[in-house]
Amino acid sequence: MSNFNETRKQEKFLKKALIVCNGNPPPKSILYKLWEKTTYHVAADGGANLLLKNKFVPDTVIGDFDSLEIKTREKMPTSNFLHIPEQETNDADKAVRHCLKLGFKEIHLLS
């Protein structure tokens, strides 16, 4: 039984990421709830435009940047921008692989 309790305690400290993609905006209530629940925030390319409209600044913006507006990038001076120009995968996939590489155990994806 103590192993179960120890596992539950460790789960509270697992790294949790939120990825916001370009597409239909999620309900604001879900975006706000997941923003608070997660410790790392990623915009997949044009998802940064959506976040900025909701007054959020992600930790990282990742993708080929074909949908990222110039004014959005200018208003996110503290964000890390990872340009990955390859076209074999989409920006959401690039963002998920980035989070997995950093060791995140829980990843939420909104589009």
Short mmCIF file of C-alpha atoms in Angstrom, two decimals:
data_model
loop_
_atom_site.label_atom_id
_atom_site.label_comp_id
_atom_site.label_asym_id
_atom_site.label_seq_id
_atom_site.Cartn_x
_atom_site.Cartn_y
_atom_site.Cartn_z
CA MET A 1 0.00 0.00 0.00
CA SER A 2 2.84 2.41 0.69
CA ASN A 3 4.10 2.02 -2.89
CA PHE A 4 0.72 3.16 -4.15
CA ASN A 5 0.75 6.24 -1.89
CA GLU A 6 4.33 7.05 -2.92
CA THR A 7 3.36 6.80 -6.59
CA ARG A 8 0.41 9.15 -6.03
CA LYS A 9 2.68 11.69 -4.33
CA GLN A 10 5.16 11.53 -7.21
CA GLU A 11 2.38 12.07 -9.77
CA LYS A 12 1.75 15.51 -8.32
CA PHE A 13 5.27 16.52 -9.29
CA LEU A 14 5.28 15.10 -12.81
CA LYS A 15 6.00 17.57 -15.52
CA LYS A 16 2.78 18.58 -17.27
CA ALA A 17 2.71 20.39 -20.60
CA LEU A 18 0.03 22.21 -22.56
CA ILE A 19 0.28 22.52 -26.33
CA VAL A 20 -2.03 24.97 -28.10
CA CYS A 21 -2.33 24.47 -31.84
CA ASN A 22 -3.64 26.63 -34.64
CA GLY A 23 -7.25 25.78 -35.40
CA ASN A 24 -10.64 26.14 -33.81
CA PRO A 25 -10.14 27.88 -30.46
CA PRO A 26 -11.00 25.79 -27.42
CA PRO A 27 -13.54 27.09 -24.91
CA LYS A 28 -11.82 29.72 -22.77
CA SER A 29 -12.73 27.88 -19.58
CA ILE A 30 -10.77 24.81 -20.73
CA LEU A 31 -7.80 26.91 -21.86
CA TYR A 32 -7.65 28.76 -18.53
CA LYS A 33 -8.01 25.56 -16.49
CA LEU A 34 -5.28 23.70 -18.37
CA TRP A 35 -3.00 26.73 -18.34
CA GLU A 36 -3.14 26.72 -14.53
CA LYS A 37 -2.76 22.94 -14.27
CA THR A 38 0.35 22.68 -16.43
CA THR A 39 3.93 23.77 -15.83
CA TYR A 40 5.11 24.24 -19.42
CA HIS A 41 3.20 26.01 -22.18
CA VAL A 42 3.87 25.48 -25.88
CA ALA A 43 2.31 27.09 -28.92
CA ALA A 44 2.45 25.05 -32.10
CA ASP A 45 3.10 27.74 -34.71
CA GLY A 46 -0.17 29.69 -35.20
CA GLY A 47 -1.36 28.58 -31.78
CA ALA A 48 0.72 31.51 -30.53
CA ASN A 49 -1.71 33.90 -32.26
CA LEU A 50 -4.60 32.32 -30.37
CA LEU A 51 -2.76 32.48 -27.05
CA LEU A 52 -1.89 36.14 -27.50
CA LYS A 53 -5.54 36.98 -28.20
CA ASN A 54 -6.31 35.44 -24.80
CA LYS A 55 -3.41 37.32 -23.15
CA PHE A 56 -1.23 34.25 -22.63
CA VAL A 57 2.47 34.06 -23.49
CA PRO A 58 3.85 30.54 -24.00
CA ASP A 59 7.23 29.34 -22.83
CA THR A 60 8.01 28.04 -26.32
CA VAL A 61 6.68 28.48 -29.84
CA ILE A 62 7.59 25.64 -32.17
CA GLY A 63 6.97 24.87 -35.83
CA ASP A 64 7.72 25.98 -39.36
CA PHE A 65 6.24 29.42 -38.59
CA ASP A 66 4.07 29.59 -41.69
CA SER A 67 1.07 30.66 -39.55
CA LEU A 68 2.83 32.75 -36.90
CA GLU A 69 1.99 36.43 -37.31
CA ILE A 70 4.95 38.84 -37.10
CA LYS A 71 3.12 41.03 -34.57
CA THR A 72 2.53 37.98 -32.37
CA ARG A 73 6.22 37.13 -32.30
CA GLU A 74 7.11 40.73 -31.47
CA LYS A 75 4.76 40.65 -28.46
CA MET A 76 6.37 37.50 -27.04
CA PRO A 77 9.93 38.59 -26.21
CA THR A 78 10.27 36.09 -23.35
CA SER A 79 9.21 33.06 -25.39
CA ASN A 80 11.69 30.60 -26.84
CA PHE A 81 11.19 30.19 -30.61
CA LEU A 82 12.17 26.83 -32.13
CA HIS A 83 12.01 26.94 -35.92
CA ILE A 84 11.71 23.48 -37.48
CA PRO A 85 11.25 23.95 -41.23
CA GLU A 86 10.79 20.29 -42.21
CA GLN A 87 7.43 19.46 -43.77
CA GLU A 88 7.26 15.70 -43.09
CA THR A 89 5.33 16.30 -39.85
CA ASN A 90 2.84 18.91 -38.71
CA ASP A 91 3.47 21.52 -36.02
CA ALA A 92 1.46 19.64 -33.39
CA ASP A 93 3.67 16.59 -33.89
CA LYS A 94 6.78 18.76 -33.59
CA ALA A 95 5.45 20.21 -30.33
CA VAL A 96 4.60 16.79 -28.88
CA ARG A 97 8.04 15.40 -29.77
CA HIS A 98 9.63 18.47 -28.17
CA CYS A 99 7.73 17.92 -24.91
CA LEU A 100 8.52 14.20 -24.85
CA LYS A 101 12.20 14.95 -25.40
CA LEU A 102 12.09 17.27 -22.37
CA GLY A 103 10.63 14.45 -20.26
CA PHE A 104 7.01 15.49 -19.89
CA LYS A 105 4.79 12.66 -18.66
CA GLU A 106 1.46 14.41 -19.22
CA ILE A 107 0.75 16.47 -22.33
CA HIS A 108 -2.52 18.27 -23.08
CA LEU A 109 -3.19 19.20 -26.70
CA LEU A 110 -5.74 21.87 -27.65
CA SER A 111 -6.72 22.91 -31.14
#
